[in-house]
Amino acid sequence: MKPLAERLNDRLEQERRRSWNGGEPSGLSASRTHTPASDPEVEELVALAKCWQANPHLQADPDFALQLERHLLVHHATLRRKYSQGRWFFPRLWHAHPALGLALGFCLLLLLLGTGMLVAAAKVSNPDHPLYAVKRWEQGVQVSLARSPESRGSAEHAGESCRSGTR
Amino acid sequence: MGAMSCLLDQARRGEAAALSALYRRFLPGIFGYIATRVPDRATAEDLTSEVFLKMVEGISQLRASDEAGFAGWLLQIARLTVAAYYRKREHLPALVSLDPGDQEEAASGNSEALVRVYLGMDPAEIVEAQDEWHTVVTAINALTEEQRQVLVGRFILGYDVATVARMIGKKANAVKALQFRALHSLHRLLGKRGSSEQASFSPTRQRGGKP
């Protein structure tokens, strides 16, 4: 013979299938007519489960359900608005136009790498270092960009002193 | 991909229709769970609102992709909300108003919610049914959390044993045992009220109607 927990589950499944088929009314008397009298303990527990299940205290009031649904949707809309306002430009752009966001991200990455390389090159004083050429180029650009003769002179002087320091 | 996974994905993306559908699917289970844990309907409604607001706030971070996982997550929120309610109540001093007007007001507020449930019953029956419900709440609170979740999953959400097992992270045999122990304990705690013909904790039966 099956254990009690197993027998109870079989009976509950039987009741569940019956209620799904929608054939017979659920209730204590109904359950008793369909079951063998040899398992009274199981039947009592099935009846208890049915009473508990059908208790009106467990059913939510339809007005309350409707009001709460409306409240939830309003809360959800408020949250979304707050979230989209609070989000930075880049995540919003990424969400709306992923290709444009990707291109912008790539440009930002290039800019970051370029700046980092220039900063690193500025510290180099060894002419054999691969970044030394970058430093020379940077100084050339500084000289060509200098407008007044004083600033051009000072840029050239800085370049000369740097070169003489390395010799 | 199942319909529920689809619905959960849409809800995670913030689609209002998916949130509504989830709410309608799980309201009976969550309300039923909370109603069996707290003594009055008004508190049950407040705590249910709290649970679903937390659902809306936290669904974007949800990792569950099936119904059982989602039900487990939601019941976990409900459990923590009920626990917080009892914790808060423990720290509050019990206030009893000496003004009879206040007492009447409190009583009418409570009965307003119960009018819907006990429509057509005479006052003595309402009080009796209310007392019986308090007994049920006390009995349910005496069960373990796993037993309560099995009862909700099986009898309110209408899941089979396998789904409830996934929901609470146990094996099917363990769920069957928990189900048996839960009903057995309830039966013992309620003093066989549920099974006897003359007295039941279901108010509808007291009125002579079918549940």
mmCIF file of C-alpha atoms in Angstrom, chain B:
data_model
loop_
_atom_site.group_PDB
_atom_site.id
_atom_site.type_symbol
_atom_site.label_atom_id
_atom_site.label_comp_id
_atom_site.label_asym_id
_atom_site.label_seq_id
_atom_site.Cartn_x
_atom_site.Cartn_y
_atom_site.Cartn_z
ATOM 1 C CA MET B 1 10.397 29.645 -25.199
ATOM 2 C CA GLY B 2 7.181 29.329 -23.161
ATOM 3 C CA ALA B 3 4.433 31.927 -22.865
ATOM 4 C CA MET B 4 5.453 32.688 -19.297
ATOM 5 C CA SER B 5 9.121 33.248 -20.240
ATOM 6 C CA CYS B 6 7.951 35.619 -22.974
ATOM 7 C CA LEU B 7 5.737 37.465 -20.518
ATOM 8 C CA LEU B 8 8.577 37.739 -18.016
ATOM 9 C CA ASP B 9 10.929 39.096 -20.707
ATOM 10 C CA GLN B 10 8.373 41.719 -21.712
ATOM 11 C CA ALA B 11 7.810 42.669 -18.074
ATOM 12 C CA ARG B 12 11.582 42.977 -17.558
ATOM 13 C CA ARG B 13 11.722 45.331 -20.537
ATOM 14 C CA GLY B 14 9.063 47.412 -18.796
ATOM 15 C CA GLU B 15 5.974 46.641 -20.874
ATOM 16 C CA ALA B 16 2.902 47.653 -18.888
ATOM 17 C CA ALA B 17 0.637 44.998 -20.467
ATOM 18 C CA ALA B 18 2.981 42.217 -19.337
ATOM 19 C CA LEU B 19 3.075 43.618 -15.811
ATOM 20 C CA SER B 20 -0.718 43.698 -15.740
ATOM 21 C CA ALA B 21 -0.914 40.105 -16.935
ATOM 22 C CA LEU B 22 1.540 38.953 -14.257
ATOM 23 C CA TYR B 23 -0.361 40.886 -11.613
ATOM 24 C CA ARG B 24 -3.693 39.310 -12.607
ATOM 25 C CA ARG B 25 -2.170 35.837 -12.678
ATOM 26 C CA PHE B 26 -0.549 36.074 -9.254
ATOM 27 C CA LEU B 27 -2.922 38.321 -7.291
ATOM 28 C CA PRO B 28 -5.059 35.411 -5.978
ATOM 29 C CA GLY B 29 -1.994 33.515 -4.758
ATOM 30 C CA ILE B 30 -0.300 36.459 -3.100
ATOM 31 C CA PHE B 31 -3.503 37.805 -1.578
ATOM 32 C CA GLY B 32 -4.433 34.313 -0.367
ATOM 33 C CA TYR B 33 -0.999 33.814 1.179
ATOM 34 C CA ILE B 34 -1.102 37.174 2.970
ATOM 35 C CA ALA B 35 -4.758 36.829 4.012
ATOM 36 C CA THR B 36 -3.898 33.612 5.835
ATOM 37 C CA ARG B 37 -1.042 35.321 7.654
ATOM 38 C CA VAL B 38 -2.663 38.518 8.966
ATOM 39 C CA PRO B 39 -5.855 38.818 10.999
ATOM 40 C CA ASP B 40 -7.786 41.427 9.007
ATOM 41 C CA ARG B 41 -8.617 42.027 5.394
ATOM 42 C CA ALA B 42 -7.557 45.676 5.315
ATOM 43 C CA THR B 43 -4.012 44.736 6.395
ATOM 44 C CA ALA B 44 -3.965 41.920 3.844
ATOM 45 C CA GLU B 45 -4.877 44.412 1.115
ATOM 46 C CA ASP B 46 -2.211 46.884 2.263
ATOM 47 C CA LEU B 47 0.500 44.239 2.329
ATOM 48 C CA THR B 48 -0.606 42.848 -1.055
ATOM 49 C CA SER B 49 -0.245 46.328 -2.549
ATOM 50 C CA GLU B 50 3.213 46.584 -1.028
ATOM 51 C CA VAL B 51 4.264 43.243 -2.542
ATOM 52 C CA PHE B 52 3.129 44.162 -6.053
ATOM 53 C CA LEU B 53 4.765 47.592 -5.857
ATOM 54 C CA LYS B 54 8.007 45.831 -4.957
ATOM 55 C CA MET B 55 7.417 43.503 -7.901
ATOM 56 C CA VAL B 56 7.167 46.469 -10.282
ATOM 57 C CA GLU B 57 10.306 48.031 -8.796
ATOM 58 C CA GLY B 58 12.390 44.866 -8.835
ATOM 59 C CA ILE B 59 11.290 43.006 -11.942
ATOM 60 C CA SER B 60 14.057 44.425 -14.138
ATOM 61 C CA GLN B 61 16.621 42.658 -11.954
ATOM 62 C CA LEU B 62 14.684 39.376 -11.817
ATOM 63 C CA ARG B 63 16.652 36.327 -12.980
ATOM 64 C CA ALA B 64 13.838 33.739 -12.959
ATOM 65 C CA SER B 65 12.719 32.704 -16.439
ATOM 66 C CA ASP B 66 9.824 30.346 -15.679
ATOM 67 C CA GLU B 67 6.530 30.517 -13.787
ATOM 68 C CA ALA B 68 7.731 28.496 -10.803
ATOM 69 C CA GLY B 69 10.797 30.702 -10.358
ATOM 70 C CA PHE B 70 8.734 33.861 -10.605
ATOM 71 C CA ALA B 71 6.105 32.545 -8.149
ATOM 72 C CA GLY B 72 8.900 31.619 -5.731
ATOM 73 C CA TRP B 73 10.386 35.127 -6.016
ATOM 74 C CA LEU B 74 7.017 36.795 -5.467
ATOM 75 C CA LEU B 75 6.192 34.582 -2.469
ATOM 76 C CA GLN B 76 9.587 35.415 -1.027
ATOM 77 C CA ILE B 77 8.714 39.127 -1.264
ATOM 78 C CA ALA B 78 5.337 38.396 0.359
ATOM 79 C CA ARG B 79 7.005 36.436 3.168
ATOM 80 C CA LEU B 80 9.459 39.265 3.890
ATOM 81 C CA THR B 81 6.657 41.852 3.755
ATOM 82 C CA VAL B 82 4.556 39.901 6.266
ATOM 83 C CA ALA B 83 7.608 39.399 8.501
ATOM 84 C CA ALA B 84 8.340 43.154 8.381
ATOM 85 C CA TYR B 85 4.706 43.860 9.295
ATOM 86 C CA TYR B 86 4.890 41.625 12.385
ATOM 87 C CA ARG B 87 8.308 43.048 13.324
ATOM 88 C CA LYS B 88 6.947 46.576 13.099
ATOM 89 C CA ARG B 89 3.880 45.621 15.133
ATOM 90 C CA GLU B 90 6.058 44.110 17.851
ATOM 91 C CA HIS B 91 7.764 47.464 18.406
ATOM 92 C CA LEU B 92 4.537 49.435 18.484
ATOM 93 C CA PRO B 93 2.828 49.821 21.854
ATOM 94 C CA ALA B 94 -0.768 48.600 21.882
ATOM 95 C CA LEU B 95 -2.950 51.716 21.984
ATOM 96 C CA VAL B 96 -6.459 51.425 23.333
ATOM 97 C CA SER B 97 -8.598 54.514 22.956
ATOM 98 C CA LEU B 98 -10.717 55.493 25.931
ATOM 99 C CA ASP B 99 -13.043 57.444 23.673
ATOM 100 C CA PRO B 100 -16.038 55.257 22.686
ATOM 101 C CA GLY B 101 -16.366 57.240 19.427
ATOM 102 C CA ASP B 102 -12.903 56.080 18.308
ATOM 103 C CA GLN B 103 -13.744 52.473 19.068
ATOM 104 C CA GLU B 104 -16.923 52.651 17.004
ATOM 105 C CA GLU B 105 -14.993 54.218 14.152
ATOM 106 C CA ALA B 106 -12.400 51.438 14.226
ATOM 107 C CA ALA B 107 -15.093 48.779 14.340
ATOM 108 C CA SER B 108 -16.985 50.268 11.405
ATOM 109 C CA GLY B 109 -13.781 50.477 9.325
ATOM 110 C CA ASN B 110 -13.153 46.805 9.905
ATOM 111 C CA SER B 111 -16.725 45.717 9.229
ATOM 112 C CA GLU B 112 -16.827 47.722 5.990
ATOM 113 C CA ALA B 113 -14.267 45.370 4.502
ATOM 114 C CA LEU B 114 -16.088 42.366 5.884
ATOM 115 C CA VAL B 115 -19.462 43.406 4.527
ATOM 116 C CA ARG B 116 -18.400 42.115 1.135
ATOM 117 C CA VAL B 117 -17.574 38.704 2.577
ATOM 118 C CA TYR B 118 -20.435 38.305 5.006
ATOM 119 C CA LEU B 119 -23.220 39.829 2.952
ATOM 120 C CA GLY B 120 -26.584 38.415 3.998
ATOM 121 C CA MET B 121 -25.422 36.907 7.305
ATOM 122 C CA ASP B 122 -26.732 37.969 10.686
ATOM 123 C CA PRO B 123 -24.315 39.726 13.114
ATOM 124 C CA ALA B 124 -23.920 36.664 15.364
ATOM 125 C CA GLU B 125 -22.873 34.566 12.398
ATOM 126 C CA ILE B 126 -20.465 37.257 11.235
ATOM 127 C CA VAL B 127 -18.773 37.373 14.633
ATOM 128 C CA GLU B 128 -18.594 33.590 14.719
ATOM 129 C CA ALA B 129 -17.171 33.415 11.207
ATOM 130 C CA GLN B 130 -14.675 36.137 12.071
ATOM 131 C CA ASP B 131 -13.549 34.209 15.155
ATOM 132 C CA GLU B 132 -13.189 31.088 13.094
ATOM 133 C CA TRP B 133 -11.075 32.930 10.567
ATOM 134 C CA HIS B 134 -8.819 34.169 13.382
ATOM 135 C CA THR B 135 -8.401 30.539 14.415
ATOM 136 C CA VAL B 136 -7.443 29.647 10.849
ATOM 137 C CA VAL B 137 -4.899 32.483 10.683
ATOM 138 C CA THR B 138 -3.381 31.350 13.966
ATOM 139 C CA ALA B 139 -3.226 27.772 12.686
ATOM 140 C CA ILE B 140 -1.626 28.814 9.373
ATOM 141 C CA ASN B 141 0.911 30.944 11.246
ATOM 142 C CA ALA B 142 1.821 27.880 13.282
ATOM 143 C CA LEU B 143 2.872 26.003 10.118
ATOM 144 C CA THR B 144 6.384 26.227 8.727
ATOM 145 C CA GLU B 145 7.067 28.615 5.837
ATOM 146 C CA GLU B 146 7.611 25.721 3.431
ATOM 147 C CA GLN B 147 4.298 24.148 4.427
ATOM 148 C CA ARG B 148 2.516 27.469 3.844
ATOM 149 C CA GLN B 149 4.112 27.897 0.443
ATOM 150 C CA VAL B 150 3.124 24.355 -0.534
ATOM 151 C CA LEU B 151 -0.498 25.064 0.457
ATOM 152 C CA VAL B 152 -0.542 28.305 -1.540
ATOM 153 C CA GLY B 153 1.115 26.729 -4.566
ATOM 154 C CA ARG B 154 -1.142 23.685 -4.568
ATOM 155 C CA PHE B 155 -4.516 25.086 -3.536
ATOM 156 C CA ILE B 156 -4.528 28.758 -4.485
ATOM 157 C CA LEU B 157 -2.233 28.942 -7.487
ATOM 158 C CA GLY B 158 -3.385 25.469 -8.545
ATOM 159 C CA TYR B 159 0.065 24.084 -9.434
ATOM 160 C CA ASP B 160 0.961 20.419 -9.636
ATOM 161 C CA VAL B 161 3.522 18.886 -7.288
ATOM 162 C CA ALA B 162 6.383 19.207 -9.807
ATOM 163 C CA THR B 163 5.826 22.969 -10.246
ATOM 164 C CA VAL B 164 5.554 23.550 -6.505
ATOM 165 C CA ALA B 165 8.771 21.546 -6.097
ATOM 166 C CA ARG B 166 10.571 23.882 -8.533
ATOM 167 C CA MET B 167 8.992 26.892 -6.832
ATOM 168 C CA ILE B 168 10.335 26.071 -3.375
ATOM 169 C CA GLY B 169 13.473 24.241 -4.527
ATOM 170 C CA LYS B 170 12.555 20.799 -3.171
ATOM 171 C CA LYS B 171 11.988 17.355 -4.621
ATOM 172 C CA ALA B 172 8.476 16.185 -5.531
ATOM 173 C CA ASN B 173 8.426 13.612 -2.711
ATOM 174 C CA ALA B 174 9.395 16.278 -0.195
ATOM 175 C CA VAL B 175 6.523 18.467 -1.454
ATOM 176 C CA LYS B 176 4.064 15.582 -1.016
ATOM 177 C CA ALA B 177 5.304 15.081 2.529
ATOM 178 C CA LEU B 178 5.106 18.823 3.273
ATOM 179 C CA GLN B 179 1.579 18.921 1.851
ATOM 180 C CA PHE B 180 0.509 16.027 4.037
ATOM 181 C CA ARG B 181 2.124 17.461 7.158
ATOM 182 C CA ALA B 182 0.619 20.918 6.480
ATOM 183 C CA LEU B 183 -2.926 19.588 6.115
ATOM 184 C CA HIS B 184 -2.467 17.213 9.034
ATOM 185 C CA SER B 185 -1.255 20.033 11.294
ATOM 186 C CA LEU B 186 -4.090 22.297 10.162
ATOM 187 C CA HIS B 187 -6.566 19.532 10.862
ATOM 188 C CA ARG B 188 -5.147 19.046 14.332
ATOM 189 C CA LEU B 189 -4.945 22.786 15.073
ATOM 190 C CA LEU B 190 -8.440 23.508 13.869
ATOM 191 C CA GLY B 191 -9.852 20.707 15.977
ATOM 192 C CA LYS B 192 -11.315 18.883 13.018
ATOM 193 C CA ARG B 193 -13.537 21.843 12.224
ATOM 194 C CA GLY B 194 -12.964 21.664 8.519
ATOM 195 C CA SER B 195 -14.095 18.095 8.140
ATOM 196 C CA SER B 196 -17.188 18.021 10.324
ATOM 197 C CA GLU B 197 -20.517 18.699 8.630
ATOM 198 C CA GLN B 198 -21.990 20.933 11.329
ATOM 199 C CA ALA B 199 -19.094 23.329 11.799
ATOM 200 C CA SER B 200 -16.724 24.614 9.222
ATOM 201 C CA PHE B 201 -14.459 27.647 9.060
ATOM 202 C CA SER B 202 -15.981 28.447 5.694
ATOM 203 C CA PRO B 203 -18.654 31.133 6.236
ATOM 204 C CA THR B 204 -20.475 30.146 3.049
ATOM 205 C CA ARG B 205 -21.200 26.749 4.479
ATOM 206 C CA GLN B 206 -22.604 28.310 7.610
ATOM 207 C CA ARG B 207 -25.102 30.097 5.445
ATOM 208 C CA GLY B 208 -26.063 26.795 3.919
ATOM 209 C CA GLY B 209 -24.652 27.713 0.508
ATOM 210 C CA LYS B 210 -22.167 25.792 -1.560
ATOM 211 C CA PRO B 211 -18.554 26.962 -1.356
#
